[in-house]
Amino acid sequence: TEEWVRVADYDDVPEEDTLGTEIGGVPVCLYKLDGEIYATDNKCTHGDADLSDGLIQDGCEIECPLHEGRFDIRSGKAASPPCSEDLRSYPARVEGGVIYIKLV
Ligand code: FES
């Protein structure tokens, strides 16, 4: 789908933190970094863990709660082992206090 989908309110995502949610059966993790919203798949590509339960490290990386591998939040790129497969990331925009993402 090419549609922007409403996912959450801007204020639902804490600053420098995550919010796990689901859109059309796809588990998505939202992040707020310096006021900016980012979105990736919520499932780690290494195993069965939710990245929304992980920690934001070094300002722009999410650390998986299970084996502490990392991904770059802005691109979904695997940033440290054991993660080697990139996460899918989604375009996000905020309008009128509402977050929309595009499930590409
Ligand atoms: Fe995420 Fe292993 S499940 S690093």
mmCIF file of N, CA, C and O and ligand atoms in Angstrom:
data_model
loop_
_atom_site.group_PDB
_atom_site.id
_atom_site.type_symbol
_atom_site.label_atom_id
_atom_site.label_comp_id
_atom_site.label_asym_id
_atom_site.label_seq_id
_atom_site.Cartn_x
_atom_site.Cartn_y
_atom_site.Cartn_z
ATOM 1 N N THR A 1 0.820 -1.213 0.000
ATOM 2 C CA THR A 1 0.000 0.000 0.000
ATOM 3 C C THR A 1 0.855 1.265 0.000
ATOM 4 O O THR A 1 1.920 1.301 0.602
ATOM 5 N N GLU A 2 0.368 2.291 -0.644
ATOM 6 C CA GLU A 2 1.096 3.553 -0.736
ATOM 7 C C GLU A 2 0.538 4.588 0.232
ATOM 8 O O GLU A 2 0.905 5.743 0.201
ATOM 9 N N GLU A 3 -0.366 4.149 1.079
ATOM 10 C CA GLU A 3 -1.088 5.086 1.937
ATOM 11 C C GLU A 3 -0.304 5.413 3.207
ATOM 12 O O GLU A 3 0.367 4.572 3.767
ATOM 13 N N TRP A 4 -0.482 6.664 3.651
ATOM 14 C CA TRP A 4 -0.006 7.014 4.986
ATOM 15 C C TRP A 4 -1.035 6.509 5.979
ATOM 16 O O TRP A 4 -2.231 6.755 5.825
ATOM 17 N N VAL A 5 -0.581 5.794 6.995
ATOM 18 C CA VAL A 5 -1.494 5.226 7.973
ATOM 19 C C VAL A 5 -1.261 5.884 9.326
ATOM 20 O O VAL A 5 -0.115 6.028 9.772
ATOM 21 N N ARG A 6 -2.356 6.244 9.960
ATOM 22 C CA ARG A 6 -2.287 6.851 11.289
ATOM 23 C C ARG A 6 -1.852 5.783 12.290
ATOM 24 O O ARG A 6 -2.457 4.707 12.354
ATOM 25 N N VAL A 7 -0.800 6.043 13.073
ATOM 26 C CA VAL A 7 -0.335 5.009 14.002
ATOM 27 C C VAL A 7 -0.445 5.368 15.468
ATOM 28 O O VAL A 7 -0.672 4.495 16.302
ATOM 29 N N ALA A 8 -0.240 6.626 15.798
ATOM 30 C CA ALA A 8 -0.248 7.008 17.215
ATOM 31 C C ALA A 8 -0.259 8.526 17.298
ATOM 32 O O ALA A 8 -0.070 9.205 16.287
ATOM 33 N N ASP A 9 -0.468 9.031 18.501
ATOM 34 C CA ASP A 9 -0.313 10.464 18.719
ATOM 35 C C ASP A 9 1.159 10.753 19.001
ATOM 36 O O ASP A 9 1.852 9.927 19.597
ATOM 37 N N TYR A 10 1.601 11.921 18.567
ATOM 38 C CA TYR A 10 2.992 12.322 18.780
ATOM 39 C C TYR A 10 3.369 12.201 20.262
ATOM 40 O O TYR A 10 4.454 11.741 20.612
ATOM 41 N N ASP A 11 2.454 12.616 21.135
ATOM 42 C CA ASP A 11 2.740 12.615 22.571
ATOM 43 C C ASP A 11 2.765 11.216 23.185
ATOM 44 O O ASP A 11 3.184 11.059 24.331
ATOM 45 N N ASP A 12 2.310 10.215 22.439
ATOM 46 C CA ASP A 12 2.343 8.839 22.958
ATOM 47 C C ASP A 12 3.757 8.284 23.005
ATOM 48 O O ASP A 12 4.021 7.301 23.707
ATOM 49 N N VAL A 13 4.657 8.854 22.211
ATOM 50 C CA VAL A 13 6.031 8.351 22.159
ATOM 51 C C VAL A 13 6.905 9.228 23.058
ATOM 52 O O VAL A 13 7.058 10.419 22.797
ATOM 53 N N PRO A 14 7.469 8.650 24.109
ATOM 54 C CA PRO A 14 8.307 9.449 25.011
ATOM 55 C C PRO A 14 9.615 9.862 24.334
ATOM 56 O O PRO A 14 10.138 9.126 23.489
ATOM 57 N N GLU A 15 10.122 11.016 24.686
ATOM 58 C CA GLU A 15 11.389 11.520 24.138
ATOM 59 C C GLU A 15 12.524 10.540 24.441
ATOM 60 O O GLU A 15 12.618 10.018 25.556
ATOM 61 N N GLU A 16 13.358 10.286 23.441
ATOM 62 C CA GLU A 16 14.495 9.342 23.550
ATOM 63 C C GLU A 16 14.014 7.962 23.994
ATOM 64 O O GLU A 16 14.694 7.282 24.764
ATOM 65 N N ASP A 17 12.848 7.572 23.514
ATOM 66 C CA ASP A 17 12.318 6.263 23.904
ATOM 67 C C ASP A 17 11.490 5.680 22.748
ATOM 68 O O ASP A 17 11.476 6.249 21.645
ATOM 69 N N THR A 18 10.845 4.541 23.025
ATOM 70 C CA THR A 18 10.150 3.792 21.976
ATOM 71 C C THR A 18 8.682 3.598 22.310
ATOM 72 O O THR A 18 8.273 3.733 23.464
ATOM 73 N N LEU A 19 7.912 3.251 21.287
ATOM 74 C CA LEU A 19 6.532 2.789 21.488
ATOM 75 C C LEU A 19 6.286 1.648 20.514
ATOM 76 O O LEU A 19 6.408 1.824 19.300
ATOM 77 N N GLY A 20 5.964 0.481 21.042
ATOM 78 C CA GLY A 20 5.641 -0.657 20.192
ATOM 79 C C GLY A 20 4.162 -0.644 19.862
ATOM 80 O O GLY A 20 3.330 -0.394 20.731
ATOM 81 N N THR A 21 3.826 -0.878 18.592
ATOM 82 C CA THR A 21 2.433 -0.922 18.200
ATOM 83 C C THR A 21 2.286 -1.874 17.018
ATOM 84 O O THR A 21 3.242 -2.572 16.666
ATOM 85 N N GLU A 22 1.094 -1.916 16.437
ATOM 86 C CA GLU A 22 0.859 -2.835 15.330
ATOM 87 C C GLU A 22 -0.036 -2.166 14.319
ATOM 88 O O GLU A 22 -1.022 -1.529 14.675
ATOM 89 N N ILE A 23 0.323 -2.283 13.054
ATOM 90 C CA ILE A 23 -0.519 -1.716 12.006
ATOM 91 C C ILE A 23 -0.816 -2.793 10.988
ATOM 92 O O ILE A 23 0.098 -3.322 10.359
ATOM 93 N N GLY A 24 -2.073 -3.115 10.840
ATOM 94 C CA GLY A 24 -2.472 -4.134 9.885
ATOM 95 C C GLY A 24 -1.712 -5.431 10.071
ATOM 96 O O GLY A 24 -1.295 -6.060 9.101
ATOM 97 N N GLY A 25 -1.486 -5.822 11.315
ATOM 98 C CA GLY A 25 -0.801 -7.072 11.601
ATOM 99 C C GLY A 25 0.715 -6.970 11.568
ATOM 100 O O GLY A 25 1.403 -7.940 11.830
ATOM 101 N N VAL A 26 1.245 -5.795 11.237
ATOM 102 C CA VAL A 26 2.700 -5.610 11.210
ATOM 103 C C VAL A 26 3.152 -4.956 12.519
ATOM 104 O O VAL A 26 2.733 -3.847 12.835
ATOM 105 N N PRO A 27 3.987 -5.644 13.297
ATOM 106 C CA PRO A 27 4.496 -5.036 14.524
ATOM 107 C C PRO A 27 5.521 -3.951 14.199
ATOM 108 O O PRO A 27 6.519 -4.209 13.529
ATOM 109 N N VAL A 28 5.237 -2.746 14.651
ATOM 110 C CA VAL A 28 6.071 -1.590 14.320
ATOM 111 C C VAL A 28 6.567 -0.951 15.606
ATOM 112 O O VAL A 28 5.869 -0.931 16.611
ATOM 113 N N CYS A 29 7.797 -0.474 15.559
ATOM 114 C CA CYS A 29 8.349 0.264 16.693
ATOM 115 C C CYS A 29 8.534 1.716 16.287
ATOM 116 O O CYS A 29 9.149 2.003 15.259
ATOM 117 N N LEU A 30 7.991 2.624 17.102
ATOM 118 C CA LEU A 30 8.184 4.058 16.875
ATOM 119 C C LEU A 30 9.244 4.563 17.843
ATOM 120 O O LEU A 30 9.352 4.061 18.964
ATOM 121 N N TYR A 31 10.007 5.535 17.384
ATOM 122 C CA TYR A 31 11.072 6.118 18.205
ATOM 123 C C TYR A 31 10.955 7.630 18.144
ATOM 124 O O TYR A 31 10.542 8.171 17.119
ATOM 125 N N LYS A 32 11.345 8.302 19.223
ATOM 126 C CA LYS A 32 11.447 9.764 19.179
ATOM 127 C C LYS A 32 12.868 10.159 19.572
ATOM 128 O O LYS A 32 13.294 9.926 20.702
ATOM 129 N N LEU A 33 13.592 10.716 18.604
ATOM 130 C CA LEU A 33 14.975 11.146 18.832
ATOM 131 C C LEU A 33 15.051 12.639 18.572
ATOM 132 O O LEU A 33 14.826 13.072 17.444
ATOM 133 N N ASP A 34 15.361 13.418 19.625
ATOM 134 C CA ASP A 34 15.448 14.859 19.446
ATOM 135 C C ASP A 34 14.162 15.435 18.858
ATOM 136 O O ASP A 34 14.210 16.339 18.019
ATOM 137 N N GLY A 35 13.033 14.867 19.238
ATOM 138 C CA GLY A 35 11.742 15.356 18.756
ATOM 139 C C GLY A 35 11.314 14.786 17.415
ATOM 140 O O GLY A 35 10.193 14.997 16.972
ATOM 141 N N GLU A 36 12.226 14.059 16.780
ATOM 142 C CA GLU A 36 11.963 13.500 15.449
ATOM 143 C C GLU A 36 11.446 12.055 15.576
ATOM 144 O O GLU A 36 11.971 11.292 16.375
ATOM 145 N N ILE A 37 10.429 11.722 14.768
ATOM 146 C CA ILE A 37 9.847 10.375 14.836
ATOM 147 C C ILE A 37 10.444 9.464 13.753
ATOM 148 O O ILE A 37 10.584 9.869 12.597
ATOM 149 N N TYR A 38 10.764 8.240 14.148
ATOM 150 C CA TYR A 38 11.245 7.209 13.220
ATOM 151 C C TYR A 38 10.430 5.941 13.449
ATOM 152 O O TYR A 38 9.877 5.740 14.538
ATOM 153 N N ALA A 39 10.374 5.093 12.433
ATOM 154 C CA ALA A 39 9.603 3.850 12.546
ATOM 155 C C ALA A 39 10.350 2.709 11.873
ATOM 156 O O ALA A 39 10.880 2.858 10.772
ATOM 157 N N THR A 40 10.387 1.560 12.575
ATOM 158 C CA THR A 40 10.975 0.346 11.991
ATOM 159 C C THR A 40 10.087 -0.838 12.385
ATOM 160 O O THR A 40 9.213 -0.706 13.239
ATOM 161 N N ASP A 41 10.385 -1.992 11.794
ATOM 162 C CA ASP A 41 9.763 -3.211 12.289
ATOM 163 C C ASP A 41 10.112 -3.357 13.765
ATOM 164 O O ASP A 41 11.202 -2.960 14.194
ATOM 165 N N ASN A 42 9.196 -3.963 14.515
ATOM 166 C CA ASN A 42 9.470 -4.116 15.943
ATOM 167 C C ASN A 42 10.208 -5.409 16.258
ATOM 168 O O ASN A 42 10.867 -5.506 17.289
ATOM 169 N N LYS A 43 10.117 -6.417 15.385
ATOM 170 C CA LYS A 43 10.777 -7.693 15.648
ATOM 171 C C LYS A 43 12.241 -7.627 15.232
ATOM 172 O O LYS A 43 12.566 -7.262 14.099
ATOM 173 N N CYS A 44 13.105 -8.018 16.122
ATOM 174 C CA CYS A 44 14.527 -8.112 15.809
ATOM 175 C C CYS A 44 14.711 -9.103 14.661
ATOM 176 O O CYS A 44 14.008 -10.116 14.588
ATOM 177 N N THR A 45 15.680 -8.823 13.772
ATOM 178 C CA THR A 45 15.919 -9.745 12.660
ATOM 179 C C THR A 45 16.766 -10.942 13.103
ATOM 180 O O THR A 45 16.988 -11.869 12.337
ATOM 181 N N HIS A 46 17.262 -10.909 14.329
ATOM 182 C CA HIS A 46 18.101 -12.004 14.820
ATOM 183 C C HIS A 46 17.308 -13.054 15.584
ATOM 184 O O HIS A 46 17.704 -14.223 15.598
ATOM 185 N N GLY A 47 16.225 -12.657 16.226
ATOM 186 C CA GLY A 47 15.478 -13.619 17.029
ATOM 187 C C GLY A 47 14.146 -13.050 17.436
ATOM 188 O O GLY A 47 13.716 -12.022 16.924
ATOM 189 N N ASP A 48 13.505 -13.723 18.361
ATOM 190 C CA ASP A 48 12.158 -13.358 18.735
ATOM 191 C C ASP A 48 12.161 -12.357 19.891
ATOM 192 O O ASP A 48 11.931 -12.704 21.038
ATOM 193 N N ALA A 49 12.459 -11.112 19.553
ATOM 194 C CA ALA A 49 12.480 -10.075 20.583
ATOM 195 C C ALA A 49 11.848 -8.807 20.020
ATOM 196 O O ALA A 49 11.953 -8.526 18.822
ATOM 197 N N ASP A 50 11.200 -8.061 20.898
ATOM 198 C CA ASP A 50 10.603 -6.781 20.514
ATOM 199 C C ASP A 50 11.586 -5.659 20.803
ATOM 200 O O ASP A 50 12.002 -5.457 21.951
ATOM 201 N N LEU A 51 11.917 -4.918 19.758
ATOM 202 C CA LEU A 51 12.881 -3.828 19.937
ATOM 203 C C LEU A 51 12.325 -2.717 20.817
ATOM 204 O O LEU A 51 13.080 -1.974 21.446
ATOM 205 N N SER A 52 10.996 -2.628 20.892
ATOM 206 C CA SER A 52 10.402 -1.606 21.767
ATOM 207 C C SER A 52 10.726 -1.876 23.240
ATOM 208 O O SER A 52 10.579 -0.985 24.073
ATOM 209 N N ASP A 53 11.193 -3.098 23.558
ATOM 210 C CA ASP A 53 11.635 -3.404 24.925
ATOM 211 C C ASP A 53 13.125 -3.131 25.110
ATOM 212 O O ASP A 53 13.669 -3.360 26.191
ATOM 213 N N GLY A 54 13.779 -2.674 24.038
ATOM 214 C CA GLY A 54 15.221 -2.440 24.111
ATOM 215 C C GLY A 54 15.553 -1.029 24.572
ATOM 216 O O GLY A 54 14.677 -0.255 24.939
ATOM 217 N N LEU A 55 16.840 -0.734 24.524
ATOM 218 C CA LEU A 55 17.318 0.561 24.994
ATOM 219 C C LEU A 55 17.897 1.364 23.841
ATOM 220 O O LEU A 55 18.567 0.809 22.967
ATOM 221 N N ILE A 56 17.655 2.670 23.870
ATOM 222 C CA ILE A 56 18.284 3.541 22.881
ATOM 223 C C ILE A 56 19.689 3.868 23.368
ATOM 224 O O ILE A 56 19.889 4.259 24.519
ATOM 225 N N GLN A 57 20.670 3.642 22.482
ATOM 226 C CA GLN A 57 22.076 3.849 22.845
ATOM 227 C C GLN A 57 22.730 4.804 21.845
ATOM 228 O O GLN A 57 22.379 4.801 20.672
ATOM 229 N N ASP A 58 23.669 5.578 22.327
ATOM 230 C CA ASP A 58 24.447 6.480 21.473
ATOM 231 C C ASP A 58 23.555 7.406 20.640
ATOM 232 O O ASP A 58 23.936 7.812 19.542
ATOM 233 N N GLY A 59 22.372 7.703 21.136
ATOM 234 C CA GLY A 59 21.521 8.702 20.497
ATOM 235 C C GLY A 59 20.728 8.234 19.299
ATOM 236 O O GLY A 59 19.700 8.807 18.974
ATOM 237 N N CYS A 60 21.191 7.183 18.604
ATOM 238 C CA CYS A 60 20.489 6.807 17.373
ATOM 239 C C CYS A 60 20.452 5.304 17.126
ATOM 240 O O CYS A 60 20.082 4.882 16.040
ATOM 241 N N GLU A 61 20.833 4.505 18.139
ATOM 242 C CA GLU A 61 20.788 3.059 17.936
ATOM 243 C C GLU A 61 19.834 2.413 18.941
ATOM 244 O O GLU A 61 19.734 2.848 20.084
ATOM 245 N N ILE A 62 19.147 1.353 18.455
ATOM 246 C CA ILE A 62 18.313 0.582 19.368
ATOM 247 C C ILE A 62 19.047 -0.709 19.693
ATOM 248 O O ILE A 62 19.557 -1.390 18.790
ATOM 249 N N GLU A 63 19.145 -1.007 20.962
ATOM 250 C CA GLU A 63 19.818 -2.223 21.413
ATOM 251 C C GLU A 63 18.762 -3.267 21.742
ATOM 252 O O GLU A 63 17.882 -3.040 22.578
ATOM 253 N N CYS A 64 18.850 -4.409 21.080
ATOM 254 C CA CYS A 64 17.882 -5.481 21.283
ATOM 255 C C CYS A 64 17.961 -6.001 22.722
ATOM 256 O O CYS A 64 19.057 -6.203 23.244
ATOM 257 N N PRO A 65 16.811 -6.228 23.355
ATOM 258 C CA PRO A 65 16.820 -6.683 24.759
ATOM 259 C C PRO A 65 17.319 -8.110 24.928
ATOM 260 O O PRO A 65 17.686 -8.511 26.025
ATOM 261 N N LEU A 66 17.377 -8.895 23.831
ATOM 262 C CA LEU A 66 17.710 -10.317 23.993
ATOM 263 C C LEU A 66 19.219 -10.596 23.945
ATOM 264 O O LEU A 66 19.772 -11.171 24.873
ATOM 265 N N HIS A 67 19.897 -10.169 22.857
ATOM 266 C CA HIS A 67 21.349 -10.434 22.774
ATOM 267 C C HIS A 67 22.152 -9.155 22.579
ATOM 268 O O HIS A 67 23.331 -9.205 22.231
ATOM 269 N N GLU A 68 21.496 -8.023 22.756
ATOM 270 C CA GLU A 68 22.174 -6.722 22.733
ATOM 271 C C GLU A 68 22.814 -6.359 21.395
ATOM 272 O O GLU A 68 23.764 -5.572 21.347
ATOM 273 N N GLY A 69 22.317 -6.971 20.312
ATOM 274 C CA GLY A 69 22.707 -6.476 19.000
ATOM 275 C C GLY A 69 22.053 -5.115 18.780
ATOM 276 O O GLY A 69 21.116 -4.744 19.494
ATOM 277 N N ARG A 70 22.568 -4.364 17.809
ATOM 278 C CA ARG A 70 22.034 -3.008 17.602
ATOM 279 C C ARG A 70 21.688 -2.727 16.150
ATOM 280 O O ARG A 70 22.297 -3.293 15.238
ATOM 281 N N PHE A 71 20.743 -1.796 15.998
ATOM 282 C CA PHE A 71 20.355 -1.283 14.675
ATOM 283 C C PHE A 71 20.370 0.236 14.721
ATOM 284 O O PHE A 71 20.058 0.838 15.759
ATOM 285 N N ASP A 72 20.681 0.827 13.563
ATOM 286 C CA ASP A 72 20.549 2.275 13.434
ATOM 287 C C ASP A 72 19.057 2.585 13.257
ATOM 288 O O ASP A 72 18.431 2.109 12.307
ATOM 289 N N ILE A 73 18.519 3.378 14.157
ATOM 290 C CA ILE A 73 17.082 3.678 14.162
ATOM 291 C C ILE A 73 16.669 4.436 12.898
ATOM 292 O O ILE A 73 15.566 4.270 12.394
ATOM 293 N N ARG A 74 17.556 5.281 12.366
ATOM 294 C CA ARG A 74 17.209 6.155 11.247
ATOM 295 C C ARG A 74 17.132 5.398 9.927
ATOM 296 O O ARG A 74 16.415 5.788 9.025
ATOM 297 N N SER A 75 17.868 4.289 9.825
ATOM 298 C CA SER A 75 17.904 3.565 8.554
ATOM 299 C C SER A 75 17.471 2.114 8.674
ATOM 300 O O SER A 75 17.179 1.465 7.670
ATOM 301 N N GLY A 76 17.458 1.580 9.901
ATOM 302 C CA GLY A 76 17.180 0.170 10.100
ATOM 303 C C GLY A 76 18.394 -0.714 9.876
ATOM 304 O O GLY A 76 18.330 -1.931 10.032
ATOM 305 N N LYS A 77 19.525 -0.106 9.539
ATOM 306 C CA LYS A 77 20.728 -0.890 9.254
ATOM 307 C C LYS A 77 21.256 -1.584 10.502
ATOM 308 O O LYS A 77 21.332 -0.995 11.575
ATOM 309 N N ALA A 78 21.618 -2.861 10.341
ATOM 310 C CA ALA A 78 22.245 -3.594 11.435
ATOM 311 C C ALA A 78 23.545 -2.882 11.792
ATOM 312 O O ALA A 78 24.352 -2.562 10.921
ATOM 313 N N ALA A 79 23.741 -2.604 13.092
ATOM 314 C CA ALA A 79 24.885 -1.793 13.505
ATOM 315 C C ALA A 79 25.869 -2.552 14.377
ATOM 316 O O ALA A 79 27.017 -2.135 14.498
ATOM 317 N N SER A 80 25.423 -3.639 15.004
ATOM 318 C CA SER A 80 26.397 -4.419 15.758
ATOM 319 C C SER A 80 25.901 -5.849 15.958
ATOM 320 O O SER A 80 24.705 -6.101 16.012
ATOM 321 N N PRO A 81 26.846 -6.815 16.027
ATOM 322 C CA PRO A 81 26.502 -8.224 16.101
ATOM 323 C C PRO A 81 25.772 -8.550 17.405
ATOM 324 O O PRO A 81 25.994 -7.847 18.396
ATOM 325 N N PRO A 82 24.964 -9.597 17.441
ATOM 326 C CA PRO A 82 24.792 -10.598 16.385
ATOM 327 C C PRO A 82 23.808 -10.195 15.274
ATOM 328 O O PRO A 82 23.480 -11.034 14.447
ATOM 329 N N CYS A 83 23.373 -8.951 15.238
ATOM 330 C CA CYS A 83 22.442 -8.536 14.187
ATOM 331 C C CYS A 83 23.213 -8.289 12.895
ATOM 332 O O CYS A 83 24.186 -7.526 12.883
ATOM 333 N N SER A 84 22.794 -8.946 11.818
ATOM 334 C CA SER A 84 23.467 -8.710 10.538
ATOM 335 C C SER A 84 22.461 -8.372 9.446
ATOM 336 O O SER A 84 22.796 -7.732 8.456
ATOM 337 N N GLU A 85 21.226 -8.800 9.634
ATOM 338 C CA GLU A 85 20.181 -8.489 8.654
ATOM 339 C C GLU A 85 19.510 -7.184 9.058
ATOM 340 O O GLU A 85 19.116 -7.015 10.223
ATOM 341 N N ASP A 86 19.391 -6.256 8.091
ATOM 342 C CA ASP A 86 18.805 -4.953 8.395
ATOM 343 C C ASP A 86 17.321 -5.071 8.753
ATOM 344 O O ASP A 86 16.637 -5.986 8.307
ATOM 345 N N LEU A 87 16.859 -4.114 9.530
ATOM 346 C CA LEU A 87 15.438 -3.994 9.855
ATOM 347 C C LEU A 87 14.748 -3.221 8.755
ATOM 348 O O LEU A 87 15.346 -2.310 8.172
ATOM 349 N N ARG A 88 13.499 -3.512 8.503
ATOM 350 C CA ARG A 88 12.751 -2.661 7.587
ATOM 351 C C ARG A 88 12.444 -1.349 8.316
ATOM 352 O O ARG A 88 12.091 -1.354 9.496
ATOM 353 N N SER A 89 12.631 -0.243 7.635
ATOM 354 C CA SER A 89 12.255 1.021 8.256
ATOM 355 C C SER A 89 11.201 1.697 7.386
ATOM 356 O O SER A 89 11.113 1.428 6.188
ATOM 357 N N TYR A 90 10.406 2.530 7.996
ATOM 358 C CA TYR A 90 9.248 3.128 7.329
ATOM 359 C C TYR A 90 9.311 4.644 7.402
ATOM 360 O O TYR A 90 9.674 5.194 8.441
ATOM 361 N N PRO A 91 8.922 5.313 6.306
ATOM 362 C CA PRO A 91 8.828 6.769 6.359
ATOM 363 C C PRO A 91 7.763 7.177 7.382
ATOM 364 O O PRO A 91 6.701 6.552 7.437
ATOM 365 N N ALA A 92 8.071 8.200 8.173
ATOM 366 C CA ALA A 92 7.130 8.684 9.185
ATOM 367 C C ALA A 92 6.968 10.191 9.042
ATOM 368 O O ALA A 92 7.910 10.890 8.680
ATOM 369 N N ARG A 93 5.768 10.676 9.308
ATOM 370 C CA ARG A 93 5.585 12.122 9.355
ATOM 371 C C ARG A 93 4.570 12.460 10.439
ATOM 372 O O ARG A 93 3.759 11.622 10.847
ATOM 373 N N VAL A 94 4.649 13.697 10.916
ATOM 374 C CA VAL A 94 3.763 14.140 11.983
ATOM 375 C C VAL A 94 2.937 15.298 11.462
ATOM 376 O O VAL A 94 3.466 16.233 10.851
ATOM 377 N N GLU A 95 1.633 15.220 11.671
ATOM 378 C CA GLU A 95 0.746 16.290 11.232
ATOM 379 C C GLU A 95 -0.335 16.462 12.282
ATOM 380 O O GLU A 95 -1.015 15.496 12.634
ATOM 381 N N GLY A 96 -0.478 17.683 12.780
ATOM 382 C CA GLY A 96 -1.510 17.957 13.778
ATOM 383 C C GLY A 96 -1.396 17.066 14.996
ATOM 384 O O GLY A 96 -2.410 16.645 15.551
ATOM 385 N N GLY A 97 -0.163 16.775 15.407
ATOM 386 C CA GLY A 97 0.034 15.973 16.615
ATOM 387 C C GLY A 97 -0.196 14.488 16.413
ATOM 388 O O GLY A 97 -0.222 13.724 17.373
ATOM 389 N N VAL A 98 -0.359 14.066 15.159
ATOM 390 C CA VAL A 98 -0.614 12.656 14.864
ATOM 391 C C VAL A 98 0.531 12.110 14.005
ATOM 392 O O VAL A 98 1.011 12.781 13.091
ATOM 393 N N ILE A 99 0.967 10.888 14.327
ATOM 394 C CA ILE A 99 2.036 10.244 13.559
ATOM 395 C C ILE A 99 1.429 9.353 12.484
ATOM 396 O O ILE A 99 0.546 8.538 12.771
ATOM 397 N N TYR A 100 1.926 9.517 11.261
ATOM 398 C CA TYR A 100 1.535 8.663 10.148
ATOM 399 C C TYR A 100 2.775 7.960 9.635
ATOM 400 O O TYR A 100 3.854 8.564 9.584
ATOM 401 N N ILE A 101 2.658 6.711 9.258
ATOM 402 C CA ILE A 101 3.770 6.049 8.584
ATOM 403 C C ILE A 101 3.273 5.419 7.291
ATOM 404 O O ILE A 101 2.081 5.194 7.100
ATOM 405 N N LYS A 102 4.241 5.165 6.435
ATOM 406 C CA LYS A 102 3.937 4.553 5.155
ATOM 407 C C LYS A 102 4.481 3.139 5.177
ATOM 408 O O LYS A 102 5.687 2.926 5.302
ATOM 409 N N LEU A 103 3.588 2.169 5.091
ATOM 410 C CA LEU A 103 4.014 0.769 5.071
ATOM 411 C C LEU A 103 4.435 0.429 3.651
ATOM 412 O O LEU A 103 3.621 0.034 2.837
ATOM 413 N N VAL A 104 5.710 0.588 3.360
ATOM 414 C CA VAL A 104 6.175 0.391 1.990
ATOM 415 C C VAL A 104 6.433 -1.082 1.693
ATOM 416 O O VAL A 104 6.604 -1.866 2.589
HETATM 417 FE FE1 FES B 1 17.839 -9.445 18.863
HETATM 418 FE FE2 FES B 1 19.276 -11.688 19.200
HETATM 419 S S1 FES B 1 17.138 -11.466 19.155
HETATM 420 S S2 FES B 1 20.001 -9.629 19.028
#
